[in-house]
């Protein structure tokens, strides 16, 4: 089940980061989405699978905002497309290859960074390197 607060937090960080990167370079990159996905993974908890899912969801929501905006600005301002793709496009021959490259480049880094965000939270709690700290002592019911 998706918890939307961490996803919203990740999208807000992605928007702020990407606005800063765009102001500095004049290009859209994948940096905002990756940092937002890591934050979503961190906020959701210590399970890397949950972090990966929420990182991907933050990437999907942010991509739904970023892609139409970047295409619009590409046509209006004659700016290059999303950062790594202007260097990748000459090597691709068909639209299917381009679509696959875009989908993998937009989804996989978000999944990995969300998972790493959860692992960072796990490490901050001290449970990653010391498994003995991960064991929780049972709390007896008060009578």
Tab-separated table of N, CA and C in Angstrom:
chain	number	residue	atom	x	y	z
A	1	UNK	N	0.836	-1.171	0.000
A	1	UNK	CA	0.000	0.000	0.000
A	1	UNK	C	0.887	1.242	0.000
A	2	UNK	N	0.575	2.162	-0.829
A	2	UNK	CA	1.373	3.373	-0.944
A	2	UNK	C	0.947	4.386	0.112
A	3	UNK	N	1.927	4.904	0.822
A	3	UNK	CA	1.687	6.009	1.741
A	3	UNK	C	2.088	7.279	1.005
A	4	UNK	N	1.174	8.200	0.880
A	4	UNK	CA	1.383	9.345	0.000
A	4	UNK	C	2.166	10.482	0.629
A	5	UNK	N	2.258	10.541	1.948
A	5	UNK	CA	3.040	11.618	2.566
A	5	UNK	C	4.517	11.539	2.197
A	6	UNK	N	5.169	10.371	2.303
A	6	UNK	CA	6.574	10.310	1.871
A	6	UNK	C	6.731	10.615	0.380
A	7	UNK	N	5.770	10.178	-0.422
A	7	UNK	CA	5.828	10.464	-1.855
A	7	UNK	C	5.726	11.969	-2.095
A	8	UNK	N	4.809	12.626	-1.402
A	8	UNK	CA	4.661	14.076	-1.526
A	8	UNK	C	5.919	14.800	-1.057
A	9	UNK	N	6.508	14.329	0.033
A	9	UNK	CA	7.766	14.913	0.501
A	9	UNK	C	8.870	14.765	-0.534
A	10	UNK	N	8.939	13.593	-1.166
A	10	UNK	CA	9.938	13.364	-2.206
A	10	UNK	C	9.713	14.246	-3.421
A	11	UNK	N	8.450	14.430	-3.809
A	11	UNK	CA	8.135	15.276	-4.960
A	11	UNK	C	8.476	16.737	-4.655
A	12	UNK	N	8.209	17.181	-3.439
A	12	UNK	CA	8.555	18.563	-3.064
A	12	UNK	C	10.066	18.781	-3.103
A	13	UNK	N	10.823	17.800	-2.587
A	13	UNK	CA	12.283	17.919	-2.659
A	13	UNK	C	12.754	17.866	-4.101
A	14	UNK	N	12.158	17.014	-4.917
A	14	UNK	CA	12.537	16.921	-6.330
A	14	UNK	C	12.275	18.241	-7.045
A	15	UNK	N	11.134	18.852	-6.781
A	15	UNK	CA	10.806	20.129	-7.426
A	15	UNK	C	11.781	21.220	-7.008
A	16	UNK	N	12.099	21.283	-5.712
A	16	UNK	CA	13.032	22.317	-5.260
A	16	UNK	C	14.430	22.093	-5.818
A	17	UNK	N	14.884	20.855	-5.791
A	17	UNK	CA	16.214	20.548	-6.305
A	17	UNK	C	16.295	20.826	-7.794
A	18	UNK	N	15.272	20.404	-8.518
A	18	UNK	CA	15.292	20.596	-9.968
A	18	UNK	C	15.180	22.065	-10.340
A	19	UNK	N	14.431	22.836	-9.574
A	19	UNK	CA	14.355	24.285	-9.825
A	19	UNK	C	15.718	24.929	-9.613
A	20	UNK	N	16.421	24.502	-8.585
A	20	UNK	CA	17.764	25.027	-8.327
A	20	UNK	C	18.732	24.637	-9.434
A	21	UNK	N	18.691	23.381	-9.858
A	21	UNK	CA	19.574	22.921	-10.942
A	21	UNK	C	19.244	23.645	-12.241
A	22	UNK	N	17.956	23.831	-12.526
A	22	UNK	CA	17.558	24.533	-13.749
A	22	UNK	C	18.002	25.994	-13.712
A	23	UNK	N	17.905	26.622	-12.546
A	23	UNK	CA	18.346	28.014	-12.423
A	23	UNK	C	19.854	28.131	-12.630
A	24	UNK	N	20.609	27.125	-12.207
A	24	UNK	CA	22.068	27.174	-12.338
A	24	UNK	C	22.547	26.771	-13.726
A	25	UNK	N	21.907	25.782	-14.349
A	25	UNK	CA	22.415	25.236	-15.612
A	25	UNK	C	21.544	25.527	-16.821
A	26	UNK	N	20.257	25.795	-16.605
A	26	UNK	CA	19.348	25.999	-17.717
A	26	UNK	C	18.870	24.707	-18.345
A	27	UNK	N	19.118	23.578	-17.688
A	27	UNK	CA	18.686	22.276	-18.186
A	27	UNK	C	17.982	21.502	-17.085
A	28	UNK	N	17.088	20.620	-17.494
A	28	UNK	CA	16.500	19.681	-16.560
A	28	UNK	C	17.376	18.449	-16.516
A	29	UNK	N	17.524	17.872	-15.339
A	29	UNK	CA	18.354	16.680	-15.164
A	29	UNK	C	17.541	15.629	-14.413
A	30	UNK	N	18.195	14.549	-14.070
A	30	UNK	CA	17.562	13.512	-13.269
A	30	UNK	C	17.875	13.679	-11.787
A	31	UNK	N	18.608	14.717	-11.421
A	31	UNK	CA	19.057	14.904	-10.044
A	31	UNK	C	17.882	15.108	-9.090
A	32	UNK	N	16.925	15.933	-9.473
A	32	UNK	CA	15.792	16.208	-8.593
A	32	UNK	C	14.989	14.960	-8.272
A	33	UNK	N	14.686	14.175	-9.288
A	33	UNK	CA	13.915	12.954	-9.073
A	33	UNK	C	14.640	11.939	-8.213
A	34	UNK	N	15.950	11.845	-8.388
A	34	UNK	CA	16.728	10.880	-7.611
A	34	UNK	C	16.790	11.299	-6.148
A	35	UNK	N	17.003	12.575	-5.885
A	35	UNK	CA	17.036	13.017	-4.488
A	35	UNK	C	15.652	12.899	-3.842
A	36	UNK	N	14.608	13.210	-4.595
A	36	UNK	CA	13.252	13.062	-4.071
A	36	UNK	C	12.908	11.612	-3.773
A	37	UNK	N	13.357	10.708	-4.613
A	37	UNK	CA	13.102	9.284	-4.384
A	37	UNK	C	13.854	8.781	-3.163
A	38	UNK	N	15.076	9.271	-2.970
A	38	UNK	CA	15.837	8.873	-1.782
A	38	UNK	C	15.148	9.368	-0.520
A	39	UNK	N	14.612	10.591	-0.563
A	39	UNK	CA	13.896	11.105	0.605
A	39	UNK	C	12.628	10.297	0.867
A	40	UNK	N	11.901	9.956	-0.182
A	40	UNK	CA	10.684	9.146	-0.005
A	40	UNK	C	11.033	7.795	0.612
A	41	UNK	N	12.117	7.180	0.152
A	41	UNK	CA	12.552	5.907	0.732
A	41	UNK	C	12.974	6.046	2.179
A	42	UNK	N	13.634	7.163	2.484
A	42	UNK	CA	14.059	7.401	3.864
A	42	UNK	C	12.850	7.606	4.777
A	43	UNK	N	11.880	8.358	4.300
A	43	UNK	CA	10.718	8.670	5.129
A	43	UNK	C	9.817	7.469	5.374
A	44	UNK	N	9.789	6.525	4.453
A	44	UNK	CA	8.851	5.418	4.583
A	44	UNK	C	9.287	4.404	5.631
A	45	UNK	N	10.579	4.233	5.843
A	45	UNK	CA	11.008	3.290	6.869
A	45	UNK	C	12.259	2.548	6.474
A	46	UNK	N	12.517	1.460	7.196
A	46	UNK	CA	13.778	0.725	7.056
A	46	UNK	C	13.738	-0.400	6.029
A	47	UNK	N	12.588	-0.729	5.490
A	47	UNK	CA	12.483	-1.839	4.538
A	47	UNK	C	12.871	-1.363	3.149
A	48	UNK	N	13.935	-1.929	2.550
A	48	UNK	CA	14.364	-1.482	1.223
A	48	UNK	C	13.314	-1.684	0.132
A	49	UNK	N	12.464	-2.710	0.263
A	49	UNK	CA	11.424	-2.925	-0.743
A	49	UNK	C	10.386	-1.806	-0.698
A	50	UNK	N	9.999	-1.391	0.507
A	50	UNK	CA	9.081	-0.256	0.631
A	50	UNK	C	9.735	1.028	0.129
A	51	UNK	N	11.019	1.178	0.441
A	51	UNK	CA	11.741	2.350	-0.038
A	51	UNK	C	11.817	2.398	-1.545
A	52	UNK	N	12.045	1.235	-2.164
A	52	UNK	CA	12.110	1.175	-3.626
A	52	UNK	C	10.759	1.519	-4.237
A	53	UNK	N	9.685	0.984	-3.664
A	53	UNK	CA	8.348	1.258	-4.191
A	53	UNK	C	8.008	2.737	-4.071
A	54	UNK	N	8.232	3.306	-2.905
A	54	UNK	CA	7.886	4.704	-2.702
A	54	UNK	C	8.825	5.628	-3.477
A	55	UNK	N	10.067	5.200	-3.656
A	55	UNK	CA	10.980	5.960	-4.515
A	55	UNK	C	10.493	5.973	-5.952
A	56	UNK	N	10.014	4.821	-6.428
A	56	UNK	CA	9.480	4.762	-7.779
A	56	UNK	C	8.210	5.606	-7.904
A	57	UNK	N	7.360	5.567	-6.889
A	57	UNK	CA	6.137	6.363	-6.936
A	57	UNK	C	6.453	7.859	-6.944
A	58	UNK	N	7.444	8.277	-6.152
A	58	UNK	CA	7.851	9.683	-6.164
A	58	UNK	C	8.398	10.055	-7.542
A	59	UNK	N	9.150	9.134	-8.150
A	59	UNK	CA	9.665	9.380	-9.494
A	59	UNK	C	8.570	9.474	-10.536
A	60	UNK	N	7.553	8.640	-10.420
A	60	UNK	CA	6.442	8.667	-11.372
A	60	UNK	C	5.659	9.970	-11.251
A	61	UNK	N	5.365	10.366	-10.022
A	61	UNK	CA	4.614	11.612	-9.825
A	61	UNK	C	5.440	12.802	-10.305
A	62	UNK	N	6.716	12.824	-9.954
A	62	UNK	CA	7.565	13.929	-10.380
A	62	UNK	C	7.747	13.910	-11.906
A	63	UNK	N	7.890	12.740	-12.492
A	63	UNK	CA	8.025	12.640	-13.946
A	63	UNK	C	6.780	13.098	-14.677
A	64	UNK	N	5.614	12.883	-14.065
A	64	UNK	CA	4.368	13.350	-14.676
A	64	UNK	C	4.299	14.867	-14.730
A	65	UNK	N	5.014	15.514	-13.846
A	65	UNK	CA	5.088	16.973	-13.859
A	65	UNK	C	6.244	17.443	-14.741
A	66	UNK	N	7.386	16.798	-14.599
A	66	UNK	CA	8.610	17.253	-15.257
A	66	UNK	C	8.610	17.048	-16.769
A	67	UNK	N	8.145	15.906	-17.229
A	67	UNK	CA	8.261	15.605	-18.658
A	67	UNK	C	7.460	16.571	-19.537
A	68	UNK	N	6.180	16.827	-19.262
A	68	UNK	CA	5.480	17.810	-20.108
A	68	UNK	C	6.105	19.203	-20.023
A	69	UNK	N	6.558	19.574	-18.833
A	69	UNK	CA	7.191	20.885	-18.663
A	69	UNK	C	8.495	20.975	-19.447
A	70	UNK	N	9.304	19.923	-19.398
A	70	UNK	CA	10.576	19.957	-20.130
A	70	UNK	C	10.356	19.933	-21.640
A	71	UNK	N	9.352	19.211	-22.108
A	71	UNK	CA	9.054	19.200	-23.547
A	71	UNK	C	8.560	20.571	-23.992
A	72	UNK	N	7.700	21.189	-23.205
A	72	UNK	CA	7.210	22.524	-23.519
A	72	UNK	C	8.354	23.538	-23.573
A	73	UNK	N	9.223	23.506	-22.576
A	73	UNK	CA	10.348	24.445	-22.567
A	73	UNK	C	11.353	24.152	-23.679
A	74	UNK	N	11.472	22.894	-24.069
A	74	UNK	CA	12.356	22.554	-25.178
A	74	UNK	C	11.869	23.208	-26.464
A	75	UNK	N	10.571	23.154	-26.702
A	75	UNK	CA	10.030	23.762	-27.916
A	75	UNK	C	9.993	25.288	-27.851
A	76	UNK	N	9.666	25.832	-26.701
A	76	UNK	CA	9.537	27.281	-26.586
A	76	UNK	C	10.891	28.002	-26.544
A	77	UNK	N	11.828	27.458	-25.786
A	77	UNK	CA	13.106	28.136	-25.577
A	77	UNK	C	14.250	27.574	-26.404
A	78	UNK	N	13.988	26.540	-27.174
A	78	UNK	CA	15.032	25.866	-27.946
A	78	UNK	C	16.172	25.392	-27.040
A	79	UNK	N	15.807	24.929	-25.847
A	79	UNK	CA	16.804	24.388	-24.923
A	79	UNK	C	16.936	22.893	-25.172
A	80	UNK	N	18.046	22.307	-24.763
A	80	UNK	CA	18.197	20.860	-24.945
A	80	UNK	C	17.187	20.089	-24.100
A	81	UNK	N	16.922	18.869	-24.515
A	81	UNK	CA	16.001	18.019	-23.769
A	81	UNK	C	16.657	17.581	-22.467
A	82	UNK	N	15.958	16.784	-21.710
A	82	UNK	CA	16.439	16.289	-20.419
A	82	UNK	C	17.883	15.827	-20.524
A	83	UNK	N	18.722	16.219	-19.603
A	83	UNK	CA	20.172	16.187	-19.690
A	83	UNK	C	20.825	14.976	-20.366
A	84	UNK	N	20.709	13.765	-19.889
A	84	UNK	CA	21.554	12.757	-20.545
A	84	UNK	C	21.084	12.344	-21.930
A	85	UNK	N	19.843	12.665	-22.283
A	85	UNK	CA	19.293	12.111	-23.515
A	85	UNK	C	19.810	12.770	-24.782
A	86	UNK	N	20.290	14.001	-24.717
A	86	UNK	CA	20.812	14.602	-25.932
A	86	UNK	C	22.094	13.899	-26.378
A	87	UNK	N	22.773	13.208	-25.451
A	87	UNK	CA	23.976	12.464	-25.813
A	87	UNK	C	23.661	11.017	-26.188
A	88	UNK	N	22.544	10.503	-25.726
A	88	UNK	CA	22.160	9.114	-25.996
A	88	UNK	C	21.405	8.989	-27.318
A	89	UNK	N	20.608	9.993	-27.677
A	89	UNK	CA	19.735	9.903	-28.848
A	89	UNK	C	20.452	9.577	-30.165
A	90	UNK	N	21.645	10.091	-30.436
A	90	UNK	CA	22.284	9.732	-31.713
A	90	UNK	C	22.615	8.247	-31.859
A	91	UNK	N	22.695	7.529	-30.748
A	91	UNK	CA	23.031	6.107	-30.810
A	91	UNK	C	21.804	5.217	-30.971
A	92	UNK	N	20.616	5.774	-30.843
A	92	UNK	CA	19.384	4.993	-30.930
A	92	UNK	C	18.812	5.097	-32.339
A	93	UNK	N	18.307	3.970	-32.847
A	93	UNK	CA	17.834	3.937	-34.224
A	93	UNK	C	16.317	3.976	-34.360
A	94	UNK	N	15.609	3.442	-33.380
A	94	UNK	CA	14.149	3.386	-33.499
A	94	UNK	C	13.493	4.095	-32.320
A	95	UNK	N	12.219	4.389	-32.479
A	95	UNK	CA	11.488	5.019	-31.382
A	95	UNK	C	11.317	4.055	-30.213
A	96	UNK	N	11.279	2.763	-30.478
A	96	UNK	CA	11.182	1.766	-29.410
A	96	UNK	C	12.418	1.770	-28.532
A	97	UNK	N	13.593	1.915	-29.146
A	97	UNK	CA	14.832	1.997	-28.368
A	97	UNK	C	14.846	3.258	-27.506
A	98	UNK	N	14.383	4.356	-28.072
A	98	UNK	CA	14.334	5.611	-27.320
A	98	UNK	C	13.361	5.503	-26.151
A	99	UNK	N	12.199	4.924	-26.391
A	99	UNK	CA	11.208	4.765	-25.332
A	99	UNK	C	11.749	3.874	-24.216
A	100	UNK	N	12.390	2.774	-24.581
A	100	UNK	CA	12.970	1.878	-23.586
A	100	UNK	C	14.060	2.579	-22.793
A	101	UNK	N	14.914	3.329	-23.462
A	101	UNK	CA	15.984	4.049	-22.771
A	101	UNK	C	15.424	5.082	-21.801
A	102	UNK	N	14.406	5.796	-22.223
A	102	UNK	CA	13.806	6.811	-21.350
A	102	UNK	C	13.140	6.154	-20.151
A	103	UNK	N	12.380	5.091	-20.384
A	103	UNK	CA	11.678	4.440	-19.278
A	103	UNK	C	12.658	3.845	-18.262
A	104	UNK	N	13.714	3.199	-18.749
A	104	UNK	CA	14.695	2.631	-17.830
A	104	UNK	C	15.460	3.721	-17.088
A	105	UNK	N	15.820	4.778	-17.798
A	105	UNK	CA	16.587	5.854	-17.171
A	105	UNK	C	15.755	6.645	-16.168
A	106	UNK	N	14.462	6.678	-16.353
A	106	UNK	CA	13.619	7.413	-15.423
A	106	UNK	C	13.128	6.550	-14.263
A	107	UNK	N	13.037	5.243	-14.453
A	107	UNK	CA	12.501	4.388	-13.389
A	107	UNK	C	13.590	3.775	-12.509
A	108	UNK	N	14.603	3.193	-13.102
A	108	UNK	CA	15.582	2.441	-12.325
A	108	UNK	C	16.362	3.285	-11.320
A	109	UNK	N	16.848	4.476	-11.675
A	109	UNK	CA	17.559	5.262	-10.652
A	109	UNK	C	16.674	5.631	-9.466
A	110	UNK	N	15.393	5.854	-9.702
A	110	UNK	CA	14.478	6.185	-8.606
A	110	UNK	C	14.247	4.996	-7.692
A	111	UNK	N	14.139	3.822	-8.263
A	111	UNK	CA	13.964	2.610	-7.465
A	111	UNK	C	15.201	2.378	-6.594
A	112	UNK	N	16.372	2.503	-7.191
A	112	UNK	CA	17.614	2.273	-6.451
A	112	UNK	C	17.802	3.334	-5.364
A	113	UNK	N	17.545	4.601	-5.680
A	113	UNK	CA	17.753	5.638	-4.671
A	113	UNK	C	16.725	5.538	-3.541
A	114	UNK	N	15.498	5.139	-3.845
A	114	UNK	CA	14.515	4.918	-2.788
A	114	UNK	C	14.936	3.796	-1.858
A	115	UNK	N	15.460	2.741	-2.443
A	115	UNK	CA	15.947	1.625	-1.647
A	115	UNK	C	17.144	2.040	-0.793
A	116	UNK	N	18.042	2.823	-1.376
A	116	UNK	CA	19.198	3.310	-0.613
A	116	UNK	C	18.771	4.274	0.493
A	117	UNK	N	17.721	5.041	0.258
A	117	UNK	CA	17.192	5.908	1.304
A	117	UNK	C	16.709	5.109	2.500
A	118	UNK	N	16.030	4.002	2.245
A	118	UNK	CA	15.588	3.136	3.349
A	118	UNK	C	16.772	2.505	4.062
A	119	UNK	N	17.780	2.112	3.296
A	119	UNK	CA	18.967	1.535	3.921
A	119	UNK	C	19.717	2.577	4.747
A	120	UNK	N	19.692	3.831	4.320
A	120	UNK	CA	20.330	4.889	5.101
A	120	UNK	C	19.601	5.080	6.421
A	121	UNK	N	18.294	4.973	6.396
A	121	UNK	CA	17.532	5.082	7.644
A	121	UNK	C	17.831	3.909	8.551
A	122	UNK	N	17.951	2.737	7.954
A	122	UNK	CA	18.277	1.546	8.732
A	122	UNK	C	19.659	1.703	9.364
A	123	UNK	N	20.599	2.256	8.585
A	123	UNK	CA	21.942	2.462	9.096
A	123	UNK	C	21.942	3.521	10.197
A	124	UNK	N	21.119	4.543	10.077
A	124	UNK	CA	21.051	5.592	11.096
A	124	UNK	C	20.536	5.042	12.417
A	125	UNK	N	19.690	4.023	12.343
A	125	UNK	CA	19.189	3.403	13.570
A	125	UNK	C	20.200	2.429	14.165
A	126	UNK	N	21.251	2.120	13.421
A	126	UNK	CA	22.258	1.202	13.931
A	126	UNK	C	21.926	-0.251	13.691
A	127	UNK	N	20.948	-0.533	12.853
A	127	UNK	CA	20.549	-1.923	12.642
A	127	UNK	C	21.194	-2.547	11.415
A	128	UNK	N	21.866	-1.764	10.604
A	128	UNK	CA	22.423	-2.306	9.372
A	128	UNK	C	23.707	-3.079	9.640
A	129	UNK	N	24.596	-2.516	10.439
A	129	UNK	CA	25.872	-3.170	10.670
A	129	UNK	C	25.881	-4.026	11.926
A	130	UNK	N	24.968	-3.797	12.820
A	130	UNK	CA	24.917	-4.553	14.061
A	130	UNK	C	23.555	-5.238	14.188
A	131	UNK	N	23.450	-6.497	13.731
A	131	UNK	CA	22.147	-7.180	13.754
A	131	UNK	C	21.582	-7.354	15.167
A	132	UNK	N	22.437	-7.356	16.182
A	132	UNK	CA	21.939	-7.526	17.551
A	132	UNK	C	21.076	-6.341	17.961
A	133	UNK	N	21.341	-5.160	17.391
A	133	UNK	CA	20.549	-3.985	17.730
A	133	UNK	C	19.177	-4.017	17.057
A	134	UNK	N	19.029	-4.842	16.034
A	134	UNK	CA	17.757	-4.910	15.319
A	134	UNK	C	16.721	-5.732	16.076
A	135	UNK	N	17.180	-6.543	17.012
A	135	UNK	CA	16.245	-7.369	17.751
A	135	UNK	C	15.484	-6.507	18.747
A	136	UNK	N	14.210	-6.663	18.745
A	136	UNK	CA	13.347	-5.877	19.633
A	136	UNK	C	12.907	-6.769	20.775
A	137	UNK	N	13.043	-6.234	21.954
A	137	UNK	CA	12.613	-6.999	23.115
A	137	UNK	C	11.091	-6.893	23.240
A	138	UNK	N	10.481	-7.989	23.607
A	138	UNK	CA	9.040	-8.021	23.723
A	138	UNK	C	8.589	-7.159	24.900
A	139	UNK	N	7.541	-6.435	24.679
A	139	UNK	CA	6.960	-5.595	25.743
A	139	UNK	C	5.785	-6.365	26.336
A	140	UNK	N	5.835	-6.525	27.625
A	140	UNK	CA	4.749	-7.258	28.272
A	140	UNK	C	3.559	-6.334	28.467
A	141	UNK	N	2.399	-6.881	28.333
A	141	UNK	CA	1.188	-6.110	28.532
A	141	UNK	C	1.057	-5.666	29.989
A	142	UNK	N	0.642	-4.429	30.165
A	142	UNK	CA	0.401	-3.938	31.520
A	142	UNK	C	-0.918	-4.505	32.023
A	143	UNK	N	-0.903	-4.970	33.236
A	143	UNK	CA	-2.134	-5.570	33.777
A	143	UNK	C	-2.725	-4.743	34.867
